[in-house]
Amino acid sequence: MSLLEIRKLEAGYGSRQVLFDAVAEVERGQIALIVGPNGSGKSTLLKAIYRQCDFKSANEFSFDALSIAKTPLQRLMRAGLAYVPQHKNVFNRLTGRENLQLALVMRGKPDVPSGLTEQIPEIGRILGRTAGQLSGGQRQLLALTMGLIVRPKLLLLDEPLAGLDERGSSTVAATIRLHQEEYGIAFLIVEHRYKRLIALADRCYGMKLGRTITRLDRAQLQDAHRVDSAMREVFVL
């Protein structure tokens, strides 16, 4: 059984339905991307998995054999589910270290690991600074690290490259790859700028108007013509 299984998911916000036929499947230790234009339901899909919006129905909606719709969020978190939203993902008045400590406390985990700055050298420069003083790229890296240090089975990332330059994007991509390889963390990543992460992906889903309309697996992602054709279908109106 896959770590995450979603088939024909319908969800939204109150009476406003956003997802009509969302599909996703993530294996253990796999990196999966979700791409699509603005308003396609990508972020809502992550929120539905993390129980941050209203579930309506699904043929399958499970994380590590737990029904997401029937399992409290705290139980899902204990089972290894974590989420880094695009916005409001750090505490501005706390230092980098305090943000990381809080992420661990919320999971009942020990203190910030001593080898963290060796794994993510850039994080060492911001541990003593308040998050409100950090650049956009530094804040994104801090938020990502808050999700990673709890060693989840599956980390949901919403637009982790938003606002980052080439160097910042490369740092985030390398950090994701390191933790996939070292700890077997699986990732489900929403990213509009998909070209910067597609080399990491084992699978890619394309969404449009609340529906999953295409899926590319690892072998297909190596075929540039196949990828271009699928992305035109996703992004062209």
PDB file of C-alpha atoms in Angstrom:
ATOM      1  CA  MET A   1       0.000   0.000   0.000  1.00  0.00           C
ATOM      2  CA  SER A   2       1.287   3.474  -0.874  1.00  0.00           C
ATOM      3  CA  LEU A   3       2.174   5.914   1.890  1.00  0.00           C
ATOM      4  CA  LEU A   4      -0.376   8.395   0.531  1.00  0.00           C
ATOM      5  CA  GLU A   5      -3.341   7.365  -1.599  1.00  0.00           C
ATOM      6  CA  ILE A   6      -5.900   9.805  -2.958  1.00  0.00           C
ATOM      7  CA  ARG A   7      -8.533   8.981  -5.557  1.00  0.00           C
ATOM      8  CA  LYS A   8     -11.420  11.149  -6.703  1.00  0.00           C
ATOM      9  CA  LEU A   9     -11.120  13.586  -3.798  1.00  0.00           C
ATOM     10  CA  GLU A  10     -13.678  16.365  -3.469  1.00  0.00           C
ATOM     11  CA  ALA A  11     -12.998  19.178  -0.986  1.00  0.00           C
ATOM     12  CA  GLY A  12     -13.294  22.925  -0.501  1.00  0.00           C
ATOM     13  CA  TYR A  13     -14.206  25.677   1.940  1.00  0.00           C
ATOM     14  CA  GLY A  14     -17.742  25.552   3.243  1.00  0.00           C
ATOM     15  CA  SER A  15     -20.128  25.648   0.296  1.00  0.00           C
ATOM     16  CA  ARG A  16     -17.324  26.532  -2.159  1.00  0.00           C
ATOM     17  CA  GLN A  17     -16.017  23.363  -3.749  1.00  0.00           C
ATOM     18  CA  VAL A  18     -12.445  23.602  -5.073  1.00  0.00           C
ATOM     19  CA  LEU A  19     -11.437  19.990  -5.660  1.00  0.00           C
ATOM     20  CA  PHE A  20     -13.667  17.869  -7.888  1.00  0.00           C
ATOM     21  CA  ASP A  21     -11.506  14.898  -8.860  1.00  0.00           C
ATOM     22  CA  ALA A  22      -8.064  15.142  -7.257  1.00  0.00           C
ATOM     23  CA  VAL A  23      -5.721  12.174  -7.469  1.00  0.00           C
ATOM     24  CA  ALA A  24      -2.286  11.561  -5.915  1.00  0.00           C
ATOM     25  CA  GLU A  25      -0.191   8.626  -4.824  1.00  0.00           C
ATOM     26  CA  VAL A  26       3.145   8.866  -3.029  1.00  0.00           C
ATOM     27  CA  GLU A  27       5.329   5.896  -2.173  1.00  0.00           C
ATOM     28  CA  ARG A  28       7.637   5.791   0.846  1.00  0.00           C
ATOM     29  CA  GLY A  29      10.772   7.851   0.244  1.00  0.00           C
ATOM     30  CA  GLN A  30       9.420   9.280  -3.003  1.00  0.00           C
ATOM     31  CA  ILE A  31       9.337  12.885  -4.244  1.00  0.00           C
ATOM     32  CA  ALA A  32       6.122  13.824  -6.031  1.00  0.00           C
ATOM     33  CA  LEU A  33       5.283  17.197  -7.566  1.00  0.00           C
ATOM     34  CA  ILE A  34       1.925  18.819  -8.118  1.00  0.00           C
ATOM     35  CA  VAL A  35       1.927  21.486 -10.815  1.00  0.00           C
ATOM     36  CA  GLY A  36      -0.734  23.636 -12.392  1.00  0.00           C
ATOM     37  CA  PRO A  37      -1.867  27.213 -12.954  1.00  0.00           C
ATOM     38  CA  ASN A  38      -3.065  29.509 -10.199  1.00  0.00           C
ATOM     39  CA  GLY A  39      -6.494  28.481  -8.975  1.00  0.00           C
ATOM     40  CA  SER A  40      -6.142  24.857 -10.025  1.00  0.00           C
ATOM     41  CA  GLY A  41      -6.530  23.547  -6.466  1.00  0.00           C
ATOM     42  CA  LYS A  42      -2.908  22.588  -5.748  1.00  0.00           C
ATOM     43  CA  SER A  43      -2.669  24.259  -2.345  1.00  0.00           C
ATOM     44  CA  THR A  44      -6.169  23.124  -1.411  1.00  0.00           C
ATOM     45  CA  LEU A  45      -5.081  19.544  -2.022  1.00  0.00           C
ATOM     46  CA  LEU A  46      -2.283  19.914   0.534  1.00  0.00           C
ATOM     47  CA  LYS A  47      -4.668  21.584   2.976  1.00  0.00           C
ATOM     48  CA  ALA A  48      -7.153  18.740   2.532  1.00  0.00           C
ATOM     49  CA  ILE A  49      -4.456  16.186   3.377  1.00  0.00           C
ATOM     50  CA  TYR A  50      -3.542  18.206   6.483  1.00  0.00           C
ATOM     51  CA  ARG A  51      -7.210  18.671   7.426  1.00  0.00           C
ATOM     52  CA  GLN A  52      -7.153  22.439   6.876  1.00  0.00           C
ATOM     53  CA  CYS A  53     -10.224  22.564   4.633  1.00  0.00           C
ATOM     54  CA  ASP A  54     -13.559  20.789   4.303  1.00  0.00           C
ATOM     55  CA  PHE A  55     -13.588  17.205   3.069  1.00  0.00           C
ATOM     56  CA  LYS A  56     -16.592  16.229   0.966  1.00  0.00           C
ATOM     57  CA  SER A  57     -15.958  12.777  -0.455  1.00  0.00           C
ATOM     58  CA  ALA A  58     -13.329  10.448  -1.929  1.00  0.00           C
ATOM     59  CA  ASN A  59     -12.980   6.945  -3.250  1.00  0.00           C
ATOM     60  CA  GLU A  60      -9.681   6.708  -1.349  1.00  0.00           C
ATOM     61  CA  PHE A  61      -8.098   9.209   1.035  1.00  0.00           C
ATOM     62  CA  SER A  62      -5.467   7.656   3.286  1.00  0.00           C
ATOM     63  CA  PHE A  63      -2.054   8.278   4.827  1.00  0.00           C
ATOM     64  CA  ASP A  64      -0.067   5.253   5.995  1.00  0.00           C
ATOM     65  CA  ALA A  65      -3.266   3.163   6.045  1.00  0.00           C
ATOM     66  CA  LEU A  66      -5.108   5.788   8.162  1.00  0.00           C
ATOM     67  CA  SER A  67      -8.273   7.365   6.812  1.00  0.00           C
ATOM     68  CA  ILE A  68      -7.431  11.079   6.607  1.00  0.00           C
ATOM     69  CA  ALA A  69     -11.092  12.084   6.802  1.00  0.00           C
ATOM     70  CA  LYS A  70     -11.665  10.050   9.976  1.00  0.00           C
ATOM     71  CA  THR A  71      -8.352  10.561  11.779  1.00  0.00           C
ATOM     72  CA  PRO A  72      -7.664  13.628  13.969  1.00  0.00           C
ATOM     73  CA  LEU A  73      -4.788  15.810  12.804  1.00  0.00           C
ATOM     74  CA  GLN A  74      -2.723  15.121  15.936  1.00  0.00           C
ATOM     75  CA  ARG A  75      -2.893  11.388  15.207  1.00  0.00           C
ATOM     76  CA  LEU A  76      -1.811  11.984  11.604  1.00  0.00           C
ATOM     77  CA  MET A  77       1.087  14.111  12.845  1.00  0.00           C
ATOM     78  CA  ARG A  78       2.189  11.378  15.258  1.00  0.00           C
ATOM     79  CA  ALA A  79       2.026   8.936  12.347  1.00  0.00           C
ATOM     80  CA  GLY A  80       4.545  11.084  10.457  1.00  0.00           C
ATOM     81  CA  LEU A  81       2.649  13.702   8.457  1.00  0.00           C
ATOM     82  CA  ALA A  82       4.065  17.254   8.328  1.00  0.00           C
ATOM     83  CA  TYR A  83       3.158  20.391   6.373  1.00  0.00           C
ATOM     84  CA  VAL A  84       4.955  23.629   5.501  1.00  0.00           C
ATOM     85  CA  PRO A  85       2.513  26.225   4.099  1.00  0.00           C
ATOM     86  CA  GLN A  86       3.609  28.931   1.696  1.00  0.00           C
ATOM     87  CA  HIS A  87       2.676  31.814   4.011  1.00  0.00           C
ATOM     88  CA  LYS A  88       2.831  32.347   7.789  1.00  0.00           C
ATOM     89  CA  ASN A  89       5.231  29.436   8.107  1.00  0.00           C
ATOM     90  CA  VAL A  90       7.587  30.884  10.768  1.00  0.00           C
ATOM     91  CA  PHE A  91       7.147  32.886  13.975  1.00  0.00           C
ATOM     92  CA  ASN A  92       8.570  36.353  13.331  1.00  0.00           C
ATOM     93  CA  ARG A  93       9.347  37.258  16.955  1.00  0.00           C
ATOM     94  CA  LEU A  94      11.250  34.050  17.668  1.00  0.00           C
ATOM     95  CA  THR A  95      14.833  33.354  16.681  1.00  0.00           C
ATOM     96  CA  GLY A  96      15.677  30.698  14.156  1.00  0.00           C
ATOM     97  CA  ARG A  97      16.663  28.307  16.957  1.00  0.00           C
ATOM     98  CA  GLU A  98      13.469  29.017  18.892  1.00  0.00           C
ATOM     99  CA  ASN A  99      11.390  28.325  15.771  1.00  0.00           C
ATOM    100  CA  LEU A 100      13.115  24.967  15.373  1.00  0.00           C
ATOM    101  CA  GLN A 101      12.718  24.144  19.065  1.00  0.00           C
ATOM    102  CA  LEU A 102       9.009  24.945  18.883  1.00  0.00           C
ATOM    103  CA  ALA A 103       8.569  22.652  15.874  1.00  0.00           C
ATOM    104  CA  LEU A 104      10.185  19.847  17.874  1.00  0.00           C
ATOM    105  CA  VAL A 105       8.202  20.538  21.065  1.00  0.00           C
ATOM    106  CA  MET A 106       4.940  20.367  19.132  1.00  0.00           C
ATOM    107  CA  ARG A 107       5.912  16.829  18.092  1.00  0.00           C
ATOM    108  CA  GLY A 108       7.311  15.760  21.447  1.00  0.00           C
ATOM    109  CA  LYS A 109      10.784  15.474  19.942  1.00  0.00           C
ATOM    110  CA  PRO A 110      14.182  16.209  21.574  1.00  0.00           C
ATOM    111  CA  ASP A 111      16.177  19.424  21.157  1.00  0.00           C
ATOM    112  CA  VAL A 112      17.606  20.697  17.869  1.00  0.00           C
ATOM    113  CA  PRO A 113      20.127  18.072  16.678  1.00  0.00           C
ATOM    114  CA  SER A 114      23.769  19.098  17.025  1.00  0.00           C
ATOM    115  CA  GLY A 115      24.622  18.095  13.450  1.00  0.00           C
ATOM    116  CA  LEU A 116      21.984  20.297  11.871  1.00  0.00           C
ATOM    117  CA  THR A 117      24.396  22.984  10.682  1.00  0.00           C
ATOM    118  CA  GLU A 118      26.541  20.338   9.019  1.00  0.00           C
ATOM    119  CA  GLN A 119      23.565  19.011   7.086  1.00  0.00           C
ATOM    120  CA  ILE A 120      22.237  22.485   6.232  1.00  0.00           C
ATOM    121  CA  PRO A 121      25.177  24.919   6.563  1.00  0.00           C
ATOM    122  CA  GLU A 122      23.104  27.990   5.700  1.00  0.00           C
ATOM    123  CA  ILE A 123      20.840  27.453   8.706  1.00  0.00           C
ATOM    124  CA  GLY A 124      23.727  28.078  11.111  1.00  0.00           C
ATOM    125  CA  ARG A 125      23.850  31.728  10.064  1.00  0.00           C
ATOM    126  CA  ILE A 126      20.277  32.433  11.120  1.00  0.00           C
ATOM    127  CA  LEU A 127      19.814  30.479  14.350  1.00  0.00           C
ATOM    128  CA  GLY A 128      20.441  33.543  16.517  1.00  0.00           C
ATOM    129  CA  ARG A 129      18.382  36.021  14.466  1.00  0.00           C
ATOM    130  CA  THR A 130      14.658  36.622  14.779  1.00  0.00           C
ATOM    131  CA  ALA A 131      12.668  35.329  11.826  1.00  0.00           C
ATOM    132  CA  GLY A 132      11.275  38.807  11.179  1.00  0.00           C
ATOM    133  CA  GLN A 133      14.811  40.000  10.361  1.00  0.00           C
ATOM    134  CA  LEU A 134      15.460  37.326   7.747  1.00  0.00           C
ATOM    135  CA  SER A 135      15.304  37.637   3.987  1.00  0.00           C
ATOM    136  CA  GLY A 136      12.602  35.791   2.076  1.00  0.00           C
ATOM    137  CA  GLY A 137      15.018  33.047   1.115  1.00  0.00           C
ATOM    138  CA  GLN A 138      16.235  32.603   4.684  1.00  0.00           C
ATOM    139  CA  ARG A 139      12.672  32.408   5.964  1.00  0.00           C
ATOM    140  CA  GLN A 140      11.838  29.741   3.395  1.00  0.00           C
ATOM    141  CA  LEU A 141      14.871  27.722   4.415  1.00  0.00           C
ATOM    142  CA  LEU A 142      13.953  28.053   8.102  1.00  0.00           C
ATOM    143  CA  ALA A 143      10.381  26.922   7.411  1.00  0.00           C
ATOM    144  CA  LEU A 144      11.643  23.952   5.402  1.00  0.00           C
ATOM    145  CA  THR A 145      14.048  23.010   8.182  1.00  0.00           C
ATOM    146  CA  MET A 146      11.210  23.165  10.738  1.00  0.00           C
ATOM    147  CA  GLY A 147       9.433  20.536   8.698  1.00  0.00           C
ATOM    148  CA  LEU A 148      12.502  18.380   8.180  1.00  0.00           C
ATOM    149  CA  ILE A 149      13.919  18.166  11.707  1.00  0.00           C
ATOM    150  CA  VAL A 150      10.866  16.291  13.000  1.00  0.00           C
ATOM    151  CA  ARG A 151      11.820  13.511  10.526  1.00  0.00           C
ATOM    152  CA  PRO A 152       8.335  12.972   9.080  1.00  0.00           C
ATOM    153  CA  LYS A 153       7.390  10.103   6.807  1.00  0.00           C
ATOM    154  CA  LEU A 154       5.748  12.587   4.421  1.00  0.00           C
ATOM    155  CA  LEU A 155       6.383  16.332   4.193  1.00  0.00           C
ATOM    156  CA  LEU A 156       3.875  18.494   2.336  1.00  0.00           C
ATOM    157  CA  LEU A 157       5.516  21.617   0.865  1.00  0.00           C
ATOM    158  CA  ASP A 158       3.545  24.494  -0.628  1.00  0.00           C
ATOM    159  CA  GLU A 159       5.610  26.583  -3.081  1.00  0.00           C
ATOM    160  CA  PRO A 160       8.982  26.151  -1.326  1.00  0.00           C
ATOM    161  CA  LEU A 161      10.766  28.112  -4.087  1.00  0.00           C
ATOM    162  CA  ALA A 162       8.456  31.130  -3.989  1.00  0.00           C
ATOM    163  CA  GLY A 163      10.467  34.350  -4.172  1.00  0.00           C
ATOM    164  CA  LEU A 164      13.841  32.585  -4.241  1.00  0.00           C
ATOM    165  CA  ASP A 165      16.689  33.357  -6.617  1.00  0.00           C
ATOM    166  CA  GLU A 166      18.747  30.684  -8.371  1.00  0.00           C
ATOM    167  CA  ARG A 167      21.064  30.183  -5.413  1.00  0.00           C
ATOM    168  CA  GLY A 168      18.233  29.940  -2.917  1.00  0.00           C
ATOM    169  CA  SER A 169      16.329  27.521  -5.148  1.00  0.00           C
ATOM    170  CA  SER A 170      19.407  25.334  -5.495  1.00  0.00           C
ATOM    171  CA  THR A 171      19.880  25.273  -1.713  1.00  0.00           C
ATOM    172  CA  VAL A 172      16.274  24.211  -1.126  1.00  0.00           C
ATOM    173  CA  ALA A 173      16.443  21.531  -3.834  1.00  0.00           C
ATOM    174  CA  ALA A 174      19.693  20.137  -2.422  1.00  0.00           C
ATOM    175  CA  THR A 175      18.228  20.091   1.097  1.00  0.00           C
ATOM    176  CA  ILE A 176      15.182  18.156  -0.085  1.00  0.00           C
ATOM    177  CA  ARG A 177      17.344  15.604  -1.904  1.00  0.00           C
ATOM    178  CA  LEU A 178      19.658  15.181   1.111  1.00  0.00           C
ATOM    179  CA  HIS A 179      16.792  14.383   3.472  1.00  0.00           C
ATOM    180  CA  GLN A 180      15.142  12.048   1.011  1.00  0.00           C
ATOM    181  CA  GLU A 181      18.357  10.068   0.654  1.00  0.00           C
ATOM    182  CA  GLU A 182      19.542  10.230   4.278  1.00  0.00           C
ATOM    183  CA  TYR A 183      16.248   9.710   6.110  1.00  0.00           C
ATOM    184  CA  GLY A 184      13.860   8.291   3.520  1.00  0.00           C
ATOM    185  CA  ILE A 185      11.480  11.238   3.843  1.00  0.00           C
ATOM    186  CA  ALA A 186       8.796  11.364   1.165  1.00  0.00           C
ATOM    187  CA  PHE A 187       7.703  14.728  -0.240  1.00  0.00           C
ATOM    188  CA  LEU A 188       4.559  15.993  -1.914  1.00  0.00           C
ATOM    189  CA  ILE A 189       5.481  19.391  -3.320  1.00  0.00           C
ATOM    190  CA  VAL A 190       3.248  22.032  -4.875  1.00  0.00           C
ATOM    191  CA  GLU A 191       5.397  24.208  -7.111  1.00  0.00           C
ATOM    192  CA  HIS A 192       4.417  26.584  -9.902  1.00  0.00           C
ATOM    193  CA  ARG A 193       8.062  26.840 -11.031  1.00  0.00           C
ATOM    194  CA  TYR A 194       8.196  23.126 -11.655  1.00  0.00           C
ATOM    195  CA  LYS A 195      11.279  23.164 -13.912  1.00  0.00           C
ATOM    196  CA  ARG A 196      13.524  23.836 -10.907  1.00  0.00           C
ATOM    197  CA  LEU A 197      12.428  20.686  -9.092  1.00  0.00           C
ATOM    198  CA  ILE A 198      11.438  18.253 -11.813  1.00  0.00           C
ATOM    199  CA  ALA A 199      14.908  16.688 -11.856  1.00  0.00           C
ATOM    200  CA  LEU A 200      14.267  15.519  -8.270  1.00  0.00           C
ATOM    201  CA  ALA A 201      10.830  14.099  -8.915  1.00  0.00           C
ATOM    202  CA  ASP A 202       9.854  10.459  -9.050  1.00  0.00           C
ATOM    203  CA  ARG A 203       6.336  11.435 -10.083  1.00  0.00           C
ATOM    204  CA  CYS A 204       4.499  14.551 -11.240  1.00  0.00           C
ATOM    205  CA  TYR A 205       0.781  15.336 -11.268  1.00  0.00           C
ATOM    206  CA  GLY A 206      -0.794  18.125 -13.301  1.00  0.00           C
ATOM    207  CA  MET A 207      -3.925  19.840 -11.988  1.00  0.00           C
ATOM    208  CA  LYS A 208      -6.462  22.068 -13.678  1.00  0.00           C
ATOM    209  CA  LEU A 209      -9.728  23.483 -12.340  1.00  0.00           C
ATOM    210  CA  GLY A 210      -9.729  21.199  -9.318  1.00  0.00           C
ATOM    211  CA  ARG A 211      -9.020  18.021 -11.238  1.00  0.00           C
ATOM    212  CA  THR A 212      -5.896  15.939 -11.736  1.00  0.00           C
ATOM    213  CA  ILE A 213      -5.557  15.649 -15.500  1.00  0.00           C
ATOM    214  CA  THR A 214      -2.130  14.091 -16.010  1.00  0.00           C
ATOM    215  CA  ARG A 215       0.460  11.930 -14.280  1.00  0.00           C
ATOM    216  CA  LEU A 216       4.080  11.409 -15.262  1.00  0.00           C
ATOM    217  CA  ASP A 217       6.269   8.775 -13.612  1.00  0.00           C
ATOM    218  CA  ARG A 218      10.062   8.721 -13.372  1.00  0.00           C
ATOM    219  CA  ALA A 219      10.761   7.274 -16.831  1.00  0.00           C
ATOM    220  CA  GLN A 220       8.349   9.700 -18.486  1.00  0.00           C
ATOM    221  CA  LEU A 221       9.927  12.642 -16.672  1.00  0.00           C
ATOM    222  CA  GLN A 222      13.200  11.844 -18.443  1.00  0.00           C
ATOM    223  CA  ASP A 223      11.502  12.481 -21.794  1.00  0.00           C
ATOM    224  CA  ALA A 224      11.616  16.264 -22.380  1.00  0.00           C
ATOM    225  CA  HIS A 225       9.103  16.075 -25.238  1.00  0.00           C
ATOM    226  CA  ARG A 226       6.650  14.120 -23.067  1.00  0.00           C
ATOM    227  CA  VAL A 227       7.019  16.610 -20.216  1.00  0.00           C
ATOM    228  CA  ASP A 228       6.533  19.635 -22.508  1.00  0.00           C
ATOM    229  CA  SER A 229       3.421  18.086 -24.031  1.00  0.00           C
ATOM    230  CA  ALA A 230       1.916  17.329 -20.612  1.00  0.00           C
ATOM    231  CA  MET A 231       2.703  20.804 -19.278  1.00  0.00           C
ATOM    232  CA  ARG A 232       1.066  22.459 -22.272  1.00  0.00           C
ATOM    233  CA  GLU A 233      -2.068  20.482 -21.509  1.00  0.00           C
ATOM    234  CA  VAL A 234      -1.929  21.648 -17.889  1.00  0.00           C
ATOM    235  CA  PHE A 235      -1.052  25.326 -18.346  1.00  0.00           C
ATOM    236  CA  VAL A 236      -2.682  26.282 -21.657  1.00  0.00           C
ATOM    237  CA  LEU A 237      -6.292  27.381 -21.324  1.00  0.00           C
TER     238      LEU A 237
END
